[in-house]
Coordinates of C-alpha atoms in Angstrom, one line a residue:
Chain U
X1 CA 0.0 0.0 0.0
X2 CA 1.6 3.2 -1.1
X3 CA 1.1 6.0 1.4
X4 CA -0.5 9.3 0.3
X5 CA 2.2 12.0 0.0
X6 CA -0.1 14.8 0.9
X7 CA -1.1 13.8 4.4
X8 CA -1.2 16.7 6.7
X9 CA 0.7 19.0 4.5
X10 CA 0.5 20.9 1.3
X11 CA -0.4 18.5 -1.7
X12 CA 2.6 17.4 -3.8
X13 CA 2.5 18.7 -7.4
X14 CA 3.4 16.7 -10.5
X15 CA 4.0 17.6 -14.1
X16 CA 3.0 15.0 -16.6
X17 CA 4.6 15.6 -20.0
X18 CA 3.4 13.4 -22.8
X19 CA 2.2 14.2 -26.2
X20 CA -0.8 11.7 -25.9
X21 CA -3.6 12.7 -24.0
X22 CA -4.5 9.1 -23.0
X23 CA -1.1 8.7 -21.5
X24 CA -1.5 12.1 -19.5
X25 CA -5.0 10.7 -18.4
X26 CA -3.6 7.4 -17.2
X27 CA -0.6 9.1 -15.2
X28 CA -3.1 11.8 -13.9
X29 CA -5.4 9.1 -12.6
X30 CA -2.6 7.1 -10.8
X31 CA -1.0 10.2 -9.1
X32 CA -4.4 11.4 -8.1
X33 CA -4.7 8.4 -6.0
X34 CA -1.7 9.8 -4.0
X35 CA -3.2 13.1 -3.4
X36 CA -0.9 14.6 -5.9
X37 CA -2.1 17.7 -7.9
X38 CA -1.3 17.0 -11.6
X39 CA -0.5 19.6 -14.3
X40 CA -0.1 18.6 -18.0
X41 CA 2.1 19.5 -21.0
X42 CA 2.1 18.0 -24.3
X43 CA 5.8 18.8 -25.1
X44 CA 9.0 19.7 -23.8
X45 CA 9.0 23.6 -24.3
X46 CA 5.5 23.7 -22.6
X47 CA 6.8 21.7 -19.7
X48 CA 10.0 24.0 -19.2
X49 CA 7.4 27.0 -19.3
X50 CA 5.2 25.1 -16.6
X51 CA 8.3 24.5 -14.5
X52 CA 9.6 28.1 -14.5
X53 CA 6.0 29.3 -13.5
X54 CA 5.4 27.4 -10.4
X55 CA 7.2 24.8 -8.2
X56 CA 6.7 21.1 -8.7
X57 CA 7.6 18.1 -6.7
X58 CA 7.8 15.6 -9.6
X59 CA 8.1 15.4 -13.4
X60 CA 6.7 12.3 -15.3
X61 CA 8.5 12.6 -18.9
X62 CA 7.8 10.8 -22.0
X63 CA 10.7 10.5 -24.4
X64 CA 9.2 10.6 -27.8
X65 CA 7.4 13.9 -28.4
X66 CA 6.9 16.2 -31.3
X67 CA 9.0 19.4 -30.8
X68 CA 11.4 19.2 -27.9
X69 CA 11.7 15.6 -26.9
X70 CA 12.2 14.0 -23.5
X71 CA 15.9 13.7 -23.6
X72 CA 16.4 17.4 -24.6
X73 CA 13.8 18.4 -21.9
X74 CA 15.6 16.4 -19.1
X75 CA 18.9 18.1 -19.9
X76 CA 17.3 21.5 -19.9
X77 CA 15.9 20.6 -16.6
X78 CA 19.3 19.6 -15.2
X79 CA 20.9 22.5 -16.6
X80 CA 18.7 24.8 -14.4
X81 CA 20.1 25.3 -11.1
X82 CA 16.6 26.0 -9.7
X83 CA 15.5 22.6 -11.0
X84 CA 18.5 20.6 -10.1
X85 CA 16.8 18.6 -7.3
X86 CA 13.5 18.1 -9.1
X87 CA 12.8 14.4 -9.4
X88 CA 12.3 13.4 -13.0
X89 CA 10.8 10.0 -13.7
X90 CA 10.9 8.7 -17.5
X91 CA 8.0 6.9 -18.7
X92 CA 8.4 5.6 -22.0
X93 CA 7.6 2.7 -24.3
X94 CA 11.2 2.3 -25.0
X95 CA 12.6 -0.6 -23.3
X96 CA 16.3 -0.7 -24.6
X97 CA 19.0 -0.8 -22.0
X98 CA 21.4 1.6 -23.6
X99 CA 18.5 4.3 -23.8
X100 CA 17.4 3.6 -20.2
X101 CA 21.1 4.0 -19.0
X102 CA 21.4 7.1 -21.2
X103 CA 18.4 8.8 -19.5
X104 CA 19.6 8.0 -16.0
X105 CA 23.1 9.2 -16.7
X106 CA 21.6 12.4 -18.0
X107 CA 20.0 13.0 -14.5
X108 CA 16.6 11.0 -14.6
X109 CA 15.8 9.7 -11.3
X110 CA 14.0 6.7 -12.3
X111 CA 12.7 4.9 -15.6
X112 CA 9.4 3.2 -16.1
X113 CA 8.4 1.2 -19.4
X114 CA 5.0 1.4 -20.9
X115 CA 2.8 -0.3 -20.1
X116 CA 3.5 0.4 -16.5
X117 CA 1.9 -1.1 -13.5
X118 CA 0.0 1.7 -11.7
X119 CA 1.0 0.4 -8.2
X120 CA 4.7 0.5 -9.3
X121 CA 4.4 4.0 -10.6
X122 CA 2.5 5.1 -7.6
X123 CA 5.3 3.6 -5.4
X124 CA 8.2 5.2 -7.5
X125 CA 6.5 8.5 -7.6
X126 CA 5.7 8.6 -3.8
X127 CA 9.3 7.6 -3.1
X128 CA 10.6 10.4 -5.5
X129 CA 8.5 13.0 -3.9
X130 CA 9.5 12.0 -0.3
X131 CA 13.2 12.2 -1.2
X132 CA 12.6 15.6 -2.7
X133 CA 10.7 16.8 0.4
X134 CA 13.5 15.5 2.5
X135 CA 16.1 17.3 0.5
X136 CA 14.0 20.4 0.5
X137 CA 13.9 20.2 4.4
X138 CA 17.5 19.7 4.5
X139 CA 18.2 22.7 2.3
X140 CA 15.8 24.9 4.4
X141 CA 17.6 23.7 7.6
X142 CA 21.0 24.6 6.1
X143 CA 19.7 28.0 5.0
X144 CA 18.4 28.7 8.3
X145 CA 21.6 27.8 10.0
X146 CA 23.6 29.8 7.7
X147 CA 21.2 32.7 8.5
X148 CA 21.7 32.1 12.2
X149 CA 25.4 32.0 11.8
X150 CA 25.3 35.3 9.9
X151 CA 23.2 36.8 12.5
X152 CA 25.5 35.7 15.3
X153 CA 28.4 37.0 13.4
X154 CA 26.7 40.3 12.9
X155 CA 26.0 40.4 16.7
X156 CA 29.5 39.7 17.5
X157 CA 30.6 42.7 15.1
X158 CA 28.3 44.8 17.2
X159 CA 30.3 44.3 20.4
X160 CA 33.8 43.5 19.0
X161 CA 36.1 44.9 16.5
X162 CA 36.1 43.0 13.2
X163 CA 39.5 41.5 13.3
X164 CA 38.9 40.3 17.0
X165 CA 35.5 38.9 16.0
X166 CA 37.3 37.0 13.1
X167 CA 39.7 35.5 15.4
X168 CA 37.0 34.2 17.7
X169 CA 35.0 32.8 14.7
X170 CA 38.1 31.1 13.5
X171 CA 38.2 29.3 17.0
X172 CA 40.8 31.3 19.1
X173 CA 39.6 30.8 22.7
X174 CA 41.8 33.3 24.4
X175 CA 42.6 36.7 23.0
X176 CA 45.2 38.6 24.9
X177 CA 47.5 41.1 22.9
X178 CA 50.4 43.0 24.3
X179 CA 50.4 46.4 22.4
X180 CA 53.7 48.0 22.7
X181 CA 52.2 51.5 22.0
X182 CA 48.7 52.8 22.0
X183 CA 46.8 55.7 22.9
X184 CA 43.8 55.7 25.3
X185 CA 41.1 58.2 25.4
X186 CA 38.8 58.7 28.4
X187 CA 35.7 61.3 28.1
X188 CA 33.1 62.1 30.6
X189 CA 30.5 64.9 31.2
X190 CA 31.8 67.6 33.5
X191 CA 28.2 67.7 35.0
X192 CA 26.6 64.1 35.0
X193 CA 23.0 64.1 33.6
X194 CA 21.7 61.9 36.2
X195 CA 20.6 63.4 39.4
X196 CA 20.1 66.9 37.8
X197 CA 16.8 68.3 38.9
X198 CA 15.7 69.4 35.5
X199 CA 16.7 66.3 33.7
X200 CA 14.3 63.2 33.7
X201 CA 15.6 59.7 33.4
X202 CA 14.5 59.3 29.9
X203 CA 16.0 62.7 29.1
X204 CA 19.3 61.7 30.5
X205 CA 19.5 58.5 28.8
X206 CA 18.4 60.1 25.5
X207 CA 21.3 62.7 26.0
X208 CA 24.0 60.0 26.5
X209 CA 22.6 57.9 23.6
X210 CA 22.8 61.1 21.4
X211 CA 26.2 62.0 22.6
X212 CA 27.9 58.6 22.4
X213 CA 26.3 57.7 19.0
X214 CA 28.0 60.7 17.9
X215 CA 31.3 59.8 19.4
X216 CA 31.0 56.4 17.7
X217 CA 30.5 57.9 14.4
X218 CA 33.5 60.2 14.9
X219 CA 35.8 57.3 16.3
X220 CA 34.9 55.3 13.3
X221 CA 35.8 58.1 10.8
X222 CA 39.1 58.4 12.6
X223 CA 39.9 54.6 12.7
X224 CA 39.8 54.6 16.5
X225 CA 38.2 51.7 18.4
X226 CA 35.5 52.4 20.9
X227 CA 36.1 50.3 23.9
X228 CA 33.0 50.9 26.2
X229 CA 30.8 53.2 27.8
X230 CA 29.8 53.3 31.6
X231 CA 27.7 55.7 33.3
X232 CA 28.5 59.0 31.5
X233 CA 32.0 57.9 30.5
X234 CA 33.3 56.9 27.0
X235 CA 36.5 55.1 26.4
X236 CA 38.5 54.6 23.1
X237 CA 41.8 53.4 22.0
X238 CA 44.0 54.1 19.0
X239 CA 46.7 51.5 18.0
X240 CA 44.6 48.5 19.1
X241 CA 43.6 45.9 17.9
X242 CA 45.2 47.1 14.7
X243 CA 48.5 48.6 15.3
X244 CA 49.1 52.1 13.7
X245 CA 52.2 54.4 14.1
X246 CA 49.9 57.6 14.2
X247 CA 47.6 56.3 17.1
X248 CA 48.2 59.3 19.2
X249 CA 47.6 61.7 16.3
X250 CA 44.2 60.0 15.3
X251 CA 43.1 59.9 19.0
X252 CA 44.0 63.6 19.5
X253 CA 42.0 64.6 16.4
X254 CA 39.0 62.4 17.6
X255 CA 39.2 64.3 20.8
X256 CA 39.0 67.7 18.9
X257 CA 36.3 66.2 16.9
X258 CA 34.3 65.1 20.0
X259 CA 34.7 68.5 21.7
X260 CA 33.4 70.3 18.8
X261 CA 30.3 67.9 18.3
X262 CA 29.6 67.8 22.0
X263 CA 29.6 71.6 22.2
X264 CA 26.8 71.8 19.7
X265 CA 24.9 69.0 21.2
X266 CA 25.3 70.0 24.9
X267 CA 24.5 73.8 24.5
X268 CA 20.8 72.8 24.0
X269 CA 20.7 71.6 27.7
X270 CA 18.7 73.7 30.3
X271 CA 21.9 73.7 32.4
X272 CA 24.7 73.6 30.0
X273 CA 27.6 71.1 30.6
X274 CA 30.6 70.0 28.7
X275 CA 33.0 67.1 28.1
X276 CA 36.3 66.6 29.8
X277 CA 38.8 64.4 27.9
X278 CA 42.0 62.7 29.2
X279 CA 44.5 61.2 26.7
X280 CA 47.5 59.0 27.6
X281 CA 49.9 56.7 25.5
X282 CA 51.9 53.6 26.4
X283 CA 51.8 49.8 26.3
X284 CA 48.6 48.2 27.0
X285 CA 47.3 44.8 27.2
X286 CA 44.1 44.2 25.0
X287 CA 41.8 41.2 24.9
X288 CA 38.6 39.6 25.1
X289 CA 36.7 38.8 28.4
X290 CA 33.4 37.0 28.8
X291 CA 32.4 33.5 27.8
X292 CA 28.9 34.2 26.4
X293 CA 28.8 37.9 26.6
X294 CA 32.0 39.1 25.0
X295 CA 33.8 42.4 25.7
X296 CA 36.9 43.7 24.1
X297 CA 38.8 45.8 26.7
X298 CA 42.2 47.2 27.3
X299 CA 44.2 47.4 30.4
X300 CA 47.4 49.2 31.6
X301 CA 48.9 52.4 32.9
X302 CA 47.7 54.5 29.9
X303 CA 44.1 53.7 30.8
X304 CA 44.4 54.7 34.5
X305 CA 46.3 58.1 33.6
X306 CA 43.8 59.1 30.8
X307 CA 40.9 58.4 33.4
X308 CA 42.7 60.6 35.9
X309 CA 43.5 63.3 33.4
X310 CA 39.9 63.5 32.4
X311 CA 38.5 63.7 36.0
X312 CA 41.1 66.4 36.9
X313 CA 40.9 68.1 33.5
X314 CA 39.2 71.3 32.3
X315 CA 35.5 71.3 31.0
X316 CA 35.6 71.5 27.4
X317 CA 39.3 70.8 27.1
X318 CA 41.4 67.8 26.2
X319 CA 44.3 67.1 28.7
X320 CA 47.1 64.7 27.5
X321 CA 49.9 63.1 29.3
X322 CA 53.6 63.8 28.7
X323 CA 54.1 60.5 26.8
X324 CA 51.2 61.6 24.4
X325 CA 52.7 65.2 24.0
X326 CA 55.9 63.7 22.7
X327 CA 54.1 61.8 20.1
X328 CA 52.0 64.9 19.1
X329 CA 54.9 67.4 19.1
X330 CA 55.1 67.8 15.3
X331 CA 51.3 67.7 14.6
X332 CA 49.3 69.4 17.3
X333 CA 49.4 72.5 19.3
X334 CA 49.9 71.9 23.1
X335 CA 50.1 74.0 26.1
X336 CA 51.7 72.9 29.4
X337 CA 49.4 72.7 32.3
X338 CA 51.2 71.3 35.2
X339 CA 51.9 67.9 36.8
X340 CA 49.9 65.4 38.8
X341 CA 50.6 62.4 40.8
X342 CA 48.9 59.5 39.2
X343 CA 48.8 56.1 41.2
X344 CA 50.8 53.6 39.3
X345 CA 52.3 56.1 36.9
X346 CA 54.0 58.6 39.3
X347 CA 54.4 62.2 38.6
X348 CA 52.7 63.0 35.1
X349 CA 53.4 66.2 33.4
X350 CA 50.2 67.2 31.5
X351 CA 49.3 69.5 28.5
X352 CA 46.2 70.9 27.0
X353 CA 45.5 70.2 23.4
X354 CA 44.4 73.3 21.6
X355 CA 44.3 72.2 18.0
X356 CA 46.1 70.6 15.1
X357 CA 49.1 72.2 13.3
Chain B
X1 CA 1.7 -10.8 -35.1
X2 CA 0.4 -13.8 -33.2
X3 CA -3.3 -14.8 -33.5
X4 CA -2.7 -16.1 -29.9
X5 CA -2.6 -12.7 -28.4
X6 CA -5.6 -11.1 -27.4
X7 CA -7.1 -8.2 -29.2
X8 CA -8.0 -6.6 -25.7
X9 CA -6.9 -7.4 -22.3
X10 CA -9.5 -5.7 -20.2
X11 CA -7.3 -6.4 -17.1
X12 CA -4.8 -3.9 -18.3
X13 CA -7.3 -1.0 -18.5
X14 CA -8.9 -1.7 -15.1
X15 CA -5.3 -2.1 -13.6
X16 CA -4.7 1.4 -14.9
X17 CA -7.8 3.1 -14.4
X18 CA -9.7 1.4 -11.6
X19 CA -13.2 0.3 -11.6
X20 CA -14.7 3.7 -12.4
X21 CA -16.6 2.8 -15.5
X22 CA -17.1 6.4 -16.6
X23 CA -13.5 7.1 -16.2
X24 CA -12.6 4.0 -18.2
X25 CA -14.9 5.0 -21.0
X26 CA -13.4 8.5 -21.2
X27 CA -9.8 7.2 -21.2
X28 CA -10.8 4.3 -23.9
X29 CA -12.4 6.9 -26.1
X30 CA -9.4 9.4 -25.8
X31 CA -6.9 6.5 -26.4
X32 CA -8.8 4.8 -29.4
X33 CA -9.1 8.2 -31.2
X34 CA -5.5 8.7 -30.9
X35 CA -4.5 5.3 -31.8
X36 CA -6.7 5.6 -35.0
X37 CA -5.2 9.0 -35.9
X38 CA -1.6 7.7 -35.2
X39 CA -2.2 4.4 -37.2
X40 CA -3.4 6.5 -40.2
X41 CA -0.3 8.9 -39.9
X42 CA 2.0 5.9 -39.7
X43 CA 0.6 4.5 -43.0
X44 CA 0.7 7.7 -44.8
X45 CA 4.3 8.4 -43.7
X46 CA 5.4 4.9 -44.5
X47 CA 3.8 5.1 -48.0
X48 CA 5.5 8.5 -48.4
X49 CA 8.9 7.0 -47.6
X50 CA 9.2 9.1 -44.3
X51 CA 10.3 6.2 -42.3
X52 CA 11.5 8.3 -39.3
X53 CA 8.0 9.7 -39.0
X54 CA 6.5 6.5 -39.7
X55 CA 8.7 5.0 -36.9
X56 CA 7.6 7.6 -34.2
X57 CA 4.1 7.3 -35.2
X58 CA 4.4 3.4 -34.8
X59 CA 6.2 3.9 -31.4
X60 CA 3.2 6.0 -30.2
X61 CA 0.8 3.5 -31.3
X62 CA 2.6 0.9 -29.4
X63 CA 2.5 3.1 -26.1
X64 CA -1.2 3.9 -26.4
X65 CA -2.1 0.3 -27.4
X66 CA -0.2 -1.0 -24.4
X67 CA -2.3 1.2 -21.9
X68 CA -5.4 0.0 -23.6
X69 CA -4.5 -3.6 -23.3
X70 CA -4.7 -4.0 -27.1
X71 CA -1.9 -6.5 -27.1
X72 CA -2.2 -7.6 -30.8
X73 CA -2.1 -4.0 -31.9
X74 CA 0.9 -3.3 -29.6
X75 CA 3.0 -6.2 -31.0
X76 CA 2.3 -5.2 -34.8
X77 CA 3.2 -1.5 -34.0
X78 CA 6.4 -2.7 -32.3
X79 CA 7.4 -4.6 -35.5
X80 CA 6.4 -1.7 -37.6
X81 CA 8.6 0.7 -35.5
X82 CA 11.6 -1.7 -35.8
X83 CA 11.1 -2.1 -39.5
X84 CA 10.9 1.5 -40.0
X85 CA 14.1 2.1 -37.9
X86 CA 16.0 -0.7 -39.9
X87 CA 14.6 0.7 -43.2
X88 CA 13.1 -2.6 -44.0
X89 CA 10.9 -2.8 -47.0
X90 CA 8.2 -4.7 -45.1
X91 CA 7.6 -1.5 -42.9
X92 CA 4.9 -0.4 -45.4
X93 CA 2.9 -3.5 -45.2
X94 CA 3.3 -3.6 -41.4
X95 CA 2.2 -0.1 -41.0
X96 CA -0.8 -0.8 -43.4
X97 CA -2.0 -3.4 -40.9
X98 CA -2.3 -1.0 -38.1
X99 CA -5.6 0.7 -38.8
X100 CA -7.4 -2.7 -39.2
X101 CA -5.9 -3.8 -35.8
X102 CA -7.1 -0.7 -34.4
X103 CA -10.5 -1.2 -35.7
X104 CA -10.6 -4.6 -34.3
X105 CA -9.6 -3.2 -30.8
X106 CA -12.3 -0.6 -31.0
X107 CA -14.8 -3.4 -31.8
X108 CA -13.4 -5.5 -28.8
X109 CA -13.8 -2.3 -26.5
X110 CA -17.1 -1.5 -27.9
X111 CA -18.1 -5.2 -26.7
X112 CA -16.9 -4.3 -23.2
X113 CA -19.3 -1.4 -23.3
X114 CA -16.5 1.1 -23.1
X115 CA -17.0 3.0 -26.6
X116 CA -19.0 3.4 -29.5
X117 CA -18.5 0.9 -32.6

């Protein structure tokens, strides 16, 4: 007993291609018993047209037809990538072995000689349709998997630098890089938005979102990596993960961009505020932390010093360490401000960045 | 052609079309009409020397006759097809026998109540 192939799902569709109406009638009757919807074509060209118009699950193909014959039609079907997996069952009065073998080699899935036994036709048609549906399901699953993998990769790119995400995807478990020379930028608002009486929570978050989105765009334009934000602070690094000789210069230009952009944005507040920025250069450790929620971060003396310089900086200005000043001497305008004791770094001479040369 | 072979094997028709008499009648009517047209085309082509076309028509008669259970017609069509392919002189006489055998098949189907005379 051949099981119907349309139980509890959309009915399968078959295309019967034969120049004789009586043959099409016989095939239609046999397949209808399986619950298969049958369309008809009297020759090859009409069959190809029907196949391009809607999806089918099976083709029953005669060989001798006026116009485009069965073999030519079969070759055209197999040459079309969209029809590559479509089962084709040859039904012909030709019973010579060479011709049967040639059809199978050309891509036919099966071959039945006329007069065929109706039960055998149904069994072979049913098996072909089932195989096709399994292949379709497998292809859909693979497509879904690929889409999920792409989505995961995209999510990874949202939180990690592209080169770091690529290393994780290649299977690197631990990513720790010693960077000989990088420049760290630490920025924060001189007057934090939270707690201010005239600022609602929604307004404060909205402001930070607007400000940090602007900083992200500016950092991307300068090729500087945003590391993270927390509270009203924004941290970025130049020279990691991709090393570059002009990291201090790029970060200094970014700091100037950020001050200009922030000035326009923050002037709209009821109680005007501004951004303080600290910059320091030196060796850092960069790496990824987290097993399921990844975070790219940098550690080292420049991070501590940049944080200190921002917190003890001047509203609306950019304060840089002595090491950074040395790297900016030929490219930027700097004014000496004084010196501070920074824990872990000792005495640090600082300068205010006033522009590019 | 063997006289031992039945003109019509009704089991073949029922095997393909089931027991729905209306469906059988529809099928037999369509198939016999095609067989008669193809047989006439085969004779014409064979007499005109177009053996390729005669062979194709004989092949089609063979397939349609097989579905109808027309075993004698099928066997004759097969011989005609082979003779046409081989370019044998007897293909004309074999093809010429097809219309008569098709008529005999119609008569046998008529006796089954499946078609008009």
